[in-house]
Coordinates of C-alpha atoms in Angstrom, one line a residue:
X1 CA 10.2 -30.7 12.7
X2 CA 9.1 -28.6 10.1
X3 CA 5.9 -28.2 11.3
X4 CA 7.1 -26.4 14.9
X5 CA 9.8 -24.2 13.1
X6 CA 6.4 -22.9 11.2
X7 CA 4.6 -22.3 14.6
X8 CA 7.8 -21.2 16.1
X9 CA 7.7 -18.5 13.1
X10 CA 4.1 -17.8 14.1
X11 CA 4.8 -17.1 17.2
X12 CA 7.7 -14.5 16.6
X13 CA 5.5 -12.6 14.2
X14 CA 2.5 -12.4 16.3
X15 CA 4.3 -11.8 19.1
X16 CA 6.2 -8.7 17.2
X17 CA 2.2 -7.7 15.6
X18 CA 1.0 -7.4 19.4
X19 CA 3.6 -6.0 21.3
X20 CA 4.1 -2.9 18.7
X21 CA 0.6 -2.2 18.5
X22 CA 0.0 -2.9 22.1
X23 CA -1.7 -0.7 24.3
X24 CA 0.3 3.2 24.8
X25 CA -1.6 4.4 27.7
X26 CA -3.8 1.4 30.1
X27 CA -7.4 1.4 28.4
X28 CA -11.3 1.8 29.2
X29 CA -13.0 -1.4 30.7
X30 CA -11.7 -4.0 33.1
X31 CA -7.6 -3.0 31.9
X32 CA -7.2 -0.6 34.7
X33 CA -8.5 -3.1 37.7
X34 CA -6.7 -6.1 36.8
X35 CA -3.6 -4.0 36.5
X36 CA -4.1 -2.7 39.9
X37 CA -4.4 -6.0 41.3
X38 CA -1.4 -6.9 39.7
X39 CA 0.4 -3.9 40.8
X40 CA -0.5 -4.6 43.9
X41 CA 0.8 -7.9 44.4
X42 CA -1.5 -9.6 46.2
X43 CA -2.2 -13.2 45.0
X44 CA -5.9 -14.1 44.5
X45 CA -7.0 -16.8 47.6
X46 CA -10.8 -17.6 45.9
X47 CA -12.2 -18.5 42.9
X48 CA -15.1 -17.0 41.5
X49 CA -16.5 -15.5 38.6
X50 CA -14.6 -12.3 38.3
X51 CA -11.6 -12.8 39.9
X52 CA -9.8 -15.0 37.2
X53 CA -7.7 -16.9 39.7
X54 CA -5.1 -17.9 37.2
X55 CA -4.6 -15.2 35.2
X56 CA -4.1 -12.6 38.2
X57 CA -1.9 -14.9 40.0
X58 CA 0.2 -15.3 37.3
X59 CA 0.6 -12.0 36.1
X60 CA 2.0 -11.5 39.8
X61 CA 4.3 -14.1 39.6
X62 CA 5.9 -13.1 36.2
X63 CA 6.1 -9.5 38.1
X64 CA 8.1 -10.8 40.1
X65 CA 10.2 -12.7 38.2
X66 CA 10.5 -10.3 35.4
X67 CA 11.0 -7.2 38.0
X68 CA 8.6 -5.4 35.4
X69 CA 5.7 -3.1 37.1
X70 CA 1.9 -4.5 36.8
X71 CA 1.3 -2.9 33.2
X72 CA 4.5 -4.5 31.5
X73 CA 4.1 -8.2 33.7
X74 CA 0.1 -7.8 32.1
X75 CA 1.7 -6.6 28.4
X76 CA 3.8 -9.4 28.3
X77 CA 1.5 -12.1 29.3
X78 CA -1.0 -11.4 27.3
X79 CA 1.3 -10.5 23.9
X80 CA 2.9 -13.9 24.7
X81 CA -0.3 -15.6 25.0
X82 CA -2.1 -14.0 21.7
X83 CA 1.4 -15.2 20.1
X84 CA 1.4 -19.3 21.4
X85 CA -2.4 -19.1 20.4
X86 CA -2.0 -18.8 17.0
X87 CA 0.4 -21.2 16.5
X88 CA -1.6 -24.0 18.6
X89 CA -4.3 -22.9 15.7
X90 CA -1.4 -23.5 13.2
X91 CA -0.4 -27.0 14.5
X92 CA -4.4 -27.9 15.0
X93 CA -5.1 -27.3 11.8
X94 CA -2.1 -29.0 10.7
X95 CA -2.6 -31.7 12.8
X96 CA -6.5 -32.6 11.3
X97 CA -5.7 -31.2 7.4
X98 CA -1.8 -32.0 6.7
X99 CA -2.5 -29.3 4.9
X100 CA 1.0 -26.5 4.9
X101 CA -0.6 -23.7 2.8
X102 CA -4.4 -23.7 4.9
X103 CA -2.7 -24.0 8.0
X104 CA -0.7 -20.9 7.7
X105 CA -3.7 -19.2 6.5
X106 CA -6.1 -20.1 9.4
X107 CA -3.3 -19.1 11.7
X108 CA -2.8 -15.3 9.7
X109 CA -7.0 -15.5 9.6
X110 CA -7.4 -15.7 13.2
X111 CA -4.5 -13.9 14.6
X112 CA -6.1 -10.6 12.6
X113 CA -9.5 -11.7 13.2
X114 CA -10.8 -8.4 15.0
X115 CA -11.8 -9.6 18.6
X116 CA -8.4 -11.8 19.2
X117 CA -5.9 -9.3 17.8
X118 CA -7.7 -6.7 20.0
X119 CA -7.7 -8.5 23.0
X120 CA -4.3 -9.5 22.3
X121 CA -3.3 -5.6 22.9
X122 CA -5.1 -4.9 26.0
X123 CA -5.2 -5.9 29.9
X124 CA -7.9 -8.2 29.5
X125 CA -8.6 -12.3 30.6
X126 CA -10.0 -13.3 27.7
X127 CA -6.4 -13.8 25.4
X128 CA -5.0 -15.6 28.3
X129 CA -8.2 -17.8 28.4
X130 CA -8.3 -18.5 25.0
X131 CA -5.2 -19.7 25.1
X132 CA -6.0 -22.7 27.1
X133 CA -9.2 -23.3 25.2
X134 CA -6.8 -23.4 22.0
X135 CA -4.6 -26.3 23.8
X136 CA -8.1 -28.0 24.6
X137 CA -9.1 -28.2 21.6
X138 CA -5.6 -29.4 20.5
X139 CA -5.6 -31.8 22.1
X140 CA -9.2 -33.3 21.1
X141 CA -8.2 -33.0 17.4
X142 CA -4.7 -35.0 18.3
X143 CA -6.7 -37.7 19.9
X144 CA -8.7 -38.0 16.8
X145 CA -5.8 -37.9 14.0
X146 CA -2.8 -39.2 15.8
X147 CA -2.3 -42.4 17.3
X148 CA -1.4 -40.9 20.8
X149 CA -4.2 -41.5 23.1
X150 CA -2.6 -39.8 25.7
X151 CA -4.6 -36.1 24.6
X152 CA -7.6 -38.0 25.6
X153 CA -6.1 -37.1 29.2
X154 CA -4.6 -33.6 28.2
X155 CA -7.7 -32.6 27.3
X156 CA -9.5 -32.9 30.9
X157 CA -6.0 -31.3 32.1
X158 CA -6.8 -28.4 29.9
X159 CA -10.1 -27.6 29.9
X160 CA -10.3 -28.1 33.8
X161 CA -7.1 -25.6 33.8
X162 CA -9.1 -23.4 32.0
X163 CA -12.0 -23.3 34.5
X164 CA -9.6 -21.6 36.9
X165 CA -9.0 -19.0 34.0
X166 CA -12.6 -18.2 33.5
X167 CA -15.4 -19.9 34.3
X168 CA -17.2 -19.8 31.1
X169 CA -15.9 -22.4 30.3
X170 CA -18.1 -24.6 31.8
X171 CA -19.8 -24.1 28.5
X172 CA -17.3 -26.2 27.2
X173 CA -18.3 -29.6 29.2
X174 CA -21.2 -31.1 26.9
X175 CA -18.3 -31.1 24.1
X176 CA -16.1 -32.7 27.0
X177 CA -18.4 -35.5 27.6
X178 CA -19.6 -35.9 24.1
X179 CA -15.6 -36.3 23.1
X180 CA -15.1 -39.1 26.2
X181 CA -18.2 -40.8 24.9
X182 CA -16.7 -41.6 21.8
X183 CA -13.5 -42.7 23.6
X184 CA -15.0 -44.8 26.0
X185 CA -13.0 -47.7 25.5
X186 CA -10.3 -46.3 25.6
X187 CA -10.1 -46.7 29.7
X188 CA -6.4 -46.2 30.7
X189 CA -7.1 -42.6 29.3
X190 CA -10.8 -42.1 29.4
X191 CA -11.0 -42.7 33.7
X192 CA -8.1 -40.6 33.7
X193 CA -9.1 -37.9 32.2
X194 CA -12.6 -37.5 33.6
X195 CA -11.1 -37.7 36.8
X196 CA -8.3 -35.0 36.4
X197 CA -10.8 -32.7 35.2
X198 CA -13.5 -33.7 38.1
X199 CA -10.5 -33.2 40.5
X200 CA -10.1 -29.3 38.6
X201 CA -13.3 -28.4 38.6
X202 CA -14.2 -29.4 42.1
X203 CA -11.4 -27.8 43.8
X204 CA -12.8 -24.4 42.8
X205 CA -15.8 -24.7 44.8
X206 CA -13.5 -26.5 47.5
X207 CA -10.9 -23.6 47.7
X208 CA -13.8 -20.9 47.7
X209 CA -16.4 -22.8 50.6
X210 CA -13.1 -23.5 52.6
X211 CA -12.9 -19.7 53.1
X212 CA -16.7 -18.9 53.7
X213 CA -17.9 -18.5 50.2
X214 CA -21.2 -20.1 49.5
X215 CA -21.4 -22.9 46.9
X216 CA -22.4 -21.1 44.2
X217 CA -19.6 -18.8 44.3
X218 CA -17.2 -20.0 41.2
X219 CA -20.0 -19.4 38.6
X220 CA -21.9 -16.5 40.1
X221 CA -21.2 -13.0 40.6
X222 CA -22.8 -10.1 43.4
X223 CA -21.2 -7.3 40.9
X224 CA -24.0 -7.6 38.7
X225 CA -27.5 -9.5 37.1
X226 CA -26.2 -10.0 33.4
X227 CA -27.2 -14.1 33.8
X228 CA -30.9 -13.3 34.9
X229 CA -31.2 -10.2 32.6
X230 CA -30.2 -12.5 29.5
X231 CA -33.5 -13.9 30.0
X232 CA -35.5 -11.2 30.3
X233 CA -35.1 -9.6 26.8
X234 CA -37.7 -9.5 24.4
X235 CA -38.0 -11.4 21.3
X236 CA -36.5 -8.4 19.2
X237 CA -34.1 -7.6 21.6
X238 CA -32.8 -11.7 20.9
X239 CA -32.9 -11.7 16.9
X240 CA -31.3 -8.5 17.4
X241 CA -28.3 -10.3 19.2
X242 CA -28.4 -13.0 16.9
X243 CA -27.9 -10.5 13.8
X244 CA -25.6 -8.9 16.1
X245 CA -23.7 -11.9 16.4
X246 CA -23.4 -12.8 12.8
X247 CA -22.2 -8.9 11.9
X248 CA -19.2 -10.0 15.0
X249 CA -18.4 -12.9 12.7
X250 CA -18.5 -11.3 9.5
X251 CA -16.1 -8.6 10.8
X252 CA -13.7 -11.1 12.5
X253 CA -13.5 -13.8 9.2
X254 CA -14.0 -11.2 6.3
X255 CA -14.4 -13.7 3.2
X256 CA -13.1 -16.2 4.6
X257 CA -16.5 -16.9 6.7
X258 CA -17.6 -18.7 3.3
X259 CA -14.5 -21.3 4.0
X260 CA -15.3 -21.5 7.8
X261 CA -19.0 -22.5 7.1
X262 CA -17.6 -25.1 4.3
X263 CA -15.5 -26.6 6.7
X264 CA -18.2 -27.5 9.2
X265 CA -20.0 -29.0 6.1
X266 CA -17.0 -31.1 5.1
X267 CA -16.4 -32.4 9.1
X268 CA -19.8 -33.5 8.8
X269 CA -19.8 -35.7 5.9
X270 CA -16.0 -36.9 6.6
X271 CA -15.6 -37.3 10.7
X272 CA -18.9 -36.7 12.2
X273 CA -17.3 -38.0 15.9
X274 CA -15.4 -34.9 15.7
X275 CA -18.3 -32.6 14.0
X276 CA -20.5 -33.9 16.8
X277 CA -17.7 -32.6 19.5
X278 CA -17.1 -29.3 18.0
X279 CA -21.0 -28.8 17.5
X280 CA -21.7 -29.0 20.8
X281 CA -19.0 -26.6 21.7
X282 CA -20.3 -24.2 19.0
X283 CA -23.5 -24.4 20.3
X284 CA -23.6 -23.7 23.7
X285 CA -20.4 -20.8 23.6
X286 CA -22.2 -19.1 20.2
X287 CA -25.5 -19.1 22.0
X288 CA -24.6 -17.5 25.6
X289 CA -21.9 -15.1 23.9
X290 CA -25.5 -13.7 21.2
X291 CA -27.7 -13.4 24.0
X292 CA -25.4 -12.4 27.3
X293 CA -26.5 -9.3 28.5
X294 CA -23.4 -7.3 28.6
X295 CA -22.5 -4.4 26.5
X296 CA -18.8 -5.9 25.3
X297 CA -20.2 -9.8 24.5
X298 CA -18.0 -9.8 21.6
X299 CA -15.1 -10.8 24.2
X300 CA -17.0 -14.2 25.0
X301 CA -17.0 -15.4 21.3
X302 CA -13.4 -16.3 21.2
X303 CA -13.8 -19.8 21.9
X304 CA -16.2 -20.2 19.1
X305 CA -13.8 -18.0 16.9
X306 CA -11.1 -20.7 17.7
X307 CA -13.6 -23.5 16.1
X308 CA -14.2 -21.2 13.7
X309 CA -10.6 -20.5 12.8
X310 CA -10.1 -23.8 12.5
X311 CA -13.2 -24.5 10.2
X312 CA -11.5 -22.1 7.6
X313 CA -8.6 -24.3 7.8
X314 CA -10.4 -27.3 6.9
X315 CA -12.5 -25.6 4.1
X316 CA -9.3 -24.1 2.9
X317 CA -7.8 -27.8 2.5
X318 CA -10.3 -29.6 0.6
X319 CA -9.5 -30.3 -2.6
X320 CA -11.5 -28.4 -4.2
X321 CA -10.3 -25.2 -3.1
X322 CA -6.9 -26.3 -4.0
X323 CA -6.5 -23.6 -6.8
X324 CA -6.8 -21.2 -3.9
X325 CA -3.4 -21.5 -2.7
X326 CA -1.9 -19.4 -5.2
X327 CA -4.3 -16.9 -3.8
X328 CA -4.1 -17.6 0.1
X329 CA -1.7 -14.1 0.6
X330 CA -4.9 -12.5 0.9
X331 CA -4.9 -13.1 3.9
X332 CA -2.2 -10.7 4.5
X333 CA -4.7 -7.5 4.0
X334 CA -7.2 -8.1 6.7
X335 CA -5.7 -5.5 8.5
X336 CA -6.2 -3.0 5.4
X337 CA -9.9 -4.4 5.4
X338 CA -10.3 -2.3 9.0
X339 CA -8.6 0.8 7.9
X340 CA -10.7 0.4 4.6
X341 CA -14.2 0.0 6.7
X342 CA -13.1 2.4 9.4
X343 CA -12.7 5.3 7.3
X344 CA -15.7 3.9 4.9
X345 CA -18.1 4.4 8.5
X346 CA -16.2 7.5 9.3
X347 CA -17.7 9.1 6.3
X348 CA -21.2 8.6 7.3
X349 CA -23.6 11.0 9.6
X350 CA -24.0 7.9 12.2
X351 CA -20.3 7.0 11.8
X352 CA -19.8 10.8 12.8
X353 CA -22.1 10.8 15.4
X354 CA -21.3 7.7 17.2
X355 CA -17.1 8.8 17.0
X356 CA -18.0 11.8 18.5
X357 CA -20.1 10.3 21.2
X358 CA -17.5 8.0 22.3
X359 CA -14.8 10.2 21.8
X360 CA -13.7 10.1 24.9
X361 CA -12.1 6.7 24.8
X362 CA -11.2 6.8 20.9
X363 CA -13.9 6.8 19.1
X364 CA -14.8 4.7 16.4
X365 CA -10.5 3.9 16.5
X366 CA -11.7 2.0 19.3
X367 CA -14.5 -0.2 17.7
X368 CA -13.2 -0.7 14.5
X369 CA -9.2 -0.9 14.7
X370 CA -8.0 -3.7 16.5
X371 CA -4.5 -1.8 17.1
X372 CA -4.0 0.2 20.2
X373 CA -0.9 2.0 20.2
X374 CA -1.4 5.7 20.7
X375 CA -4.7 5.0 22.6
X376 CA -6.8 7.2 25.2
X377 CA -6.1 6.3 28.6
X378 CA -8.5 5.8 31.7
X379 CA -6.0 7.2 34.0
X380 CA -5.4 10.8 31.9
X381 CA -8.8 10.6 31.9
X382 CA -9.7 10.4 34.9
X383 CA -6.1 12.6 36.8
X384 CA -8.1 15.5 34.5
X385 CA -11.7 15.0 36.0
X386 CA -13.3 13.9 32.7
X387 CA -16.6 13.1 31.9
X388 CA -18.5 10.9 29.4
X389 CA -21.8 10.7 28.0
X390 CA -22.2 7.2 29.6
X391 CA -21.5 5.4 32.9
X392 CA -17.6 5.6 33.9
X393 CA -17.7 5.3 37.6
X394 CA -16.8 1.5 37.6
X395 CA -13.8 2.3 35.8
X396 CA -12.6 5.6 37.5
X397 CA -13.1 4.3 41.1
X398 CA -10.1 1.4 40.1
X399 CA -8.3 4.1 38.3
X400 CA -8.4 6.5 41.2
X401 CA -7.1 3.6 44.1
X402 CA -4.6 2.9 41.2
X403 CA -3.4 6.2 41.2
X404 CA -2.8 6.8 44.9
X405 CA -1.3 3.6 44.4
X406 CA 1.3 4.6 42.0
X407 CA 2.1 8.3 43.6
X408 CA 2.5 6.5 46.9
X409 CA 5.4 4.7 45.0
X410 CA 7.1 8.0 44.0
X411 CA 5.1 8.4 40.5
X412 CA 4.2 12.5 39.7
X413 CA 1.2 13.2 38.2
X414 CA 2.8 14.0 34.7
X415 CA 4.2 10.4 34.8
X416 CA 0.9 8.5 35.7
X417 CA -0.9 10.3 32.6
X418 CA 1.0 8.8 30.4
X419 CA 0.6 5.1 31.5

């Protein structure tokens, strides 16, 4: 029991964490469009790659449960989800280490790391997603450690849940298959689960071709080429990603990469079923999150971060970090570590020039703070005819049908900047 008053605890203080520093005004990027949608109520009827079925349907229906406008139904979902995903880390880690002390550490680790506490205070997919990737890989770890077979099925469950969330997860299947391969006699659950996840995964492409879409339409997009452009780069451009990527997991583990990295090493030699599982995870989320040719890639990491999160648990527990313990409150100034590196940039020529270039949505606060609370907003921005050094329009023309949206509901003009 001990053990869920600990996540329970988690969850309060995360959920605290998040809400306070939560967004003031609605953010730049994809907030202001899945706000509208929410606002306006109308429940998604396909599938595909950028309409995040679940998440926008159920933002709606908490809307209208809650009575709360599109921007609160969106604050609390995601706040609650950022919240029940770190204590699902907790209890994983737990679960494989039986470990208090690393546990609570991998939790506090990855509920600061950079990319989840800042999607946690936005109007994004991604915390929402994670979420269910976090219960996924739950309940793969509980069908290894505990003597309940019956995760071998939740884990189809999840993972094809997740599918309707976003469909990257589809990266996520070679771990899927590699995990049933190793419970293959297990066949009350193995059958089972393959087939509940078959059953998820194919009624997205049912639901969409039932309404005229072509076949390809849960995994493709028509708002953009970022799939065929990933493979057009040049070799520089890729080992530019890849040092890219490493600086993204540098910022969001801190020192505690060291442990995260140890931990794989330790899986390996101890359980390498489960190393194998995990591996193949790692693998094919790190790789399309380095070279995906999108601007804000960082996002798509967050799966990996939650293997990594709970890596640093497991290097944490080994005995010979044991000493560490004493020590693990540490853990407790990541967020100074931002503050510290934000002003440290802030004091440089490029770290000048860069804030001022993207001033107009924050600045390096933006890039390098994962808080949010007192933020620019797209819809000041664009009420006040703004401009930017850089492409805005796909943001503005949401914020503009949001806006008409909002005064046709009785909102002035001075009430819609500050939202």
């Amino acid at each position: 029991m001990k053990k869920y008053l600990s996540a329970l605890f988690l969850f309060f203080i995360f959920f605290v964490i998040y809400y306070s520093g939560s967004f003031s005004k609605i953010p730049f990027g994809d907030c202001v469009g899945f706000v509208l949608d929410a606002e306006k109520g109308k429940l998604a009827t396909i599938a595909t790659a950028t309409t995040h079925f679940l998440y926008i349907n159920t933002v709606i229906l908490l809307k209208n449960i809650t009575g709360f406008n599109g921007i609160e139904a969106s604050r609390l979902l995601i706040v609650s989800s950022g919240a029940a995903t770190v204590s699902i880390v907790y209890l994983t880690v737990k679960s494989i280490t039986k470990t208090e002390w690393a546990s609570l550490t991998a939790a506090f680790v990855f509920g600061f790391s950079f990319s989840f506490w800042r999607n946690a205070e936005i109007v994004e997919v991604y915390t929402y997603n994670t979420l269910w990737v976090s219960l996924f890989f739950f309940a793969i770890i509980r069908s290894f450690t505990e003597n309940k077979k019956q995760y071998i099925l939740w884990a189809g469950i999840f993972l094809g849940i997740s599918l309707w969330v976003h469909i990257q997860n589809i990266l996520l299947i070679p771990a899927f298959l590699v995990f049933l391969f190793y419970f293959k006699s297990e066949k009350k659950y193995f059958y089972p689960s393959l087939l509940a996840f078959g059953l998820l995964f194919a009624s997205l492409f049912i639901l969409n071709v039932t309404q005229g879409l072509p076949f390809k339409s849960p995994y493709s997009s028509d708002q953009g080429t970022w799939v065929d452009d990933s493979f057009k780069k040049t070799f520089i451009q890729y080992l530019k990603d890849f040092i890219q990527s490493l600086a993204y997991l540098i910022y969001n583990f801190n020192v505690f990469t060291f442990f995260g990295v140890m931990g794989a090493v330790f899986l390996y030699k101890s359980n390498r079923k489960m190393f194998f599982v995990f591996l193949a995870a790692s693998l094919c989320v790190y790789g399309f999150s380095t070279f995906y040719a999108v601007s804000d890639n960082y996002v798509f990491f967050l799966p990996f971060n939650v293997i990594f999160a709970l890596s640093v648990g497991y290097g944490l527990a080994h005995p010979k970090y044991a000493a560490l313990k004493k020590v693990s409150w540490i853990c407790l100034l990541i967020p100074l570590g931002y503050f510290i590196a934000y002003q440290s940039v802030l004091q440089t020529e490029k770290g000048k020039t860069f804030h001022s270039f993207k001033k107009y949505k924050g600045g390096l606060n933006y890039y390098m703070l994962p808080w949010m609370n007192g933020n620019e907003g797209i819809l000041e921005f664009t009420i006040y005819q703004k401009t930017a050094p850089e492409p805005v329009n796909w943001m503005t023309v949401s914020a503009v049908e949001y806006i008409k949206l909002l005064k046709s509901k009785g909102y002035t003009e001075e009430e819609i900047k500050k939202l």
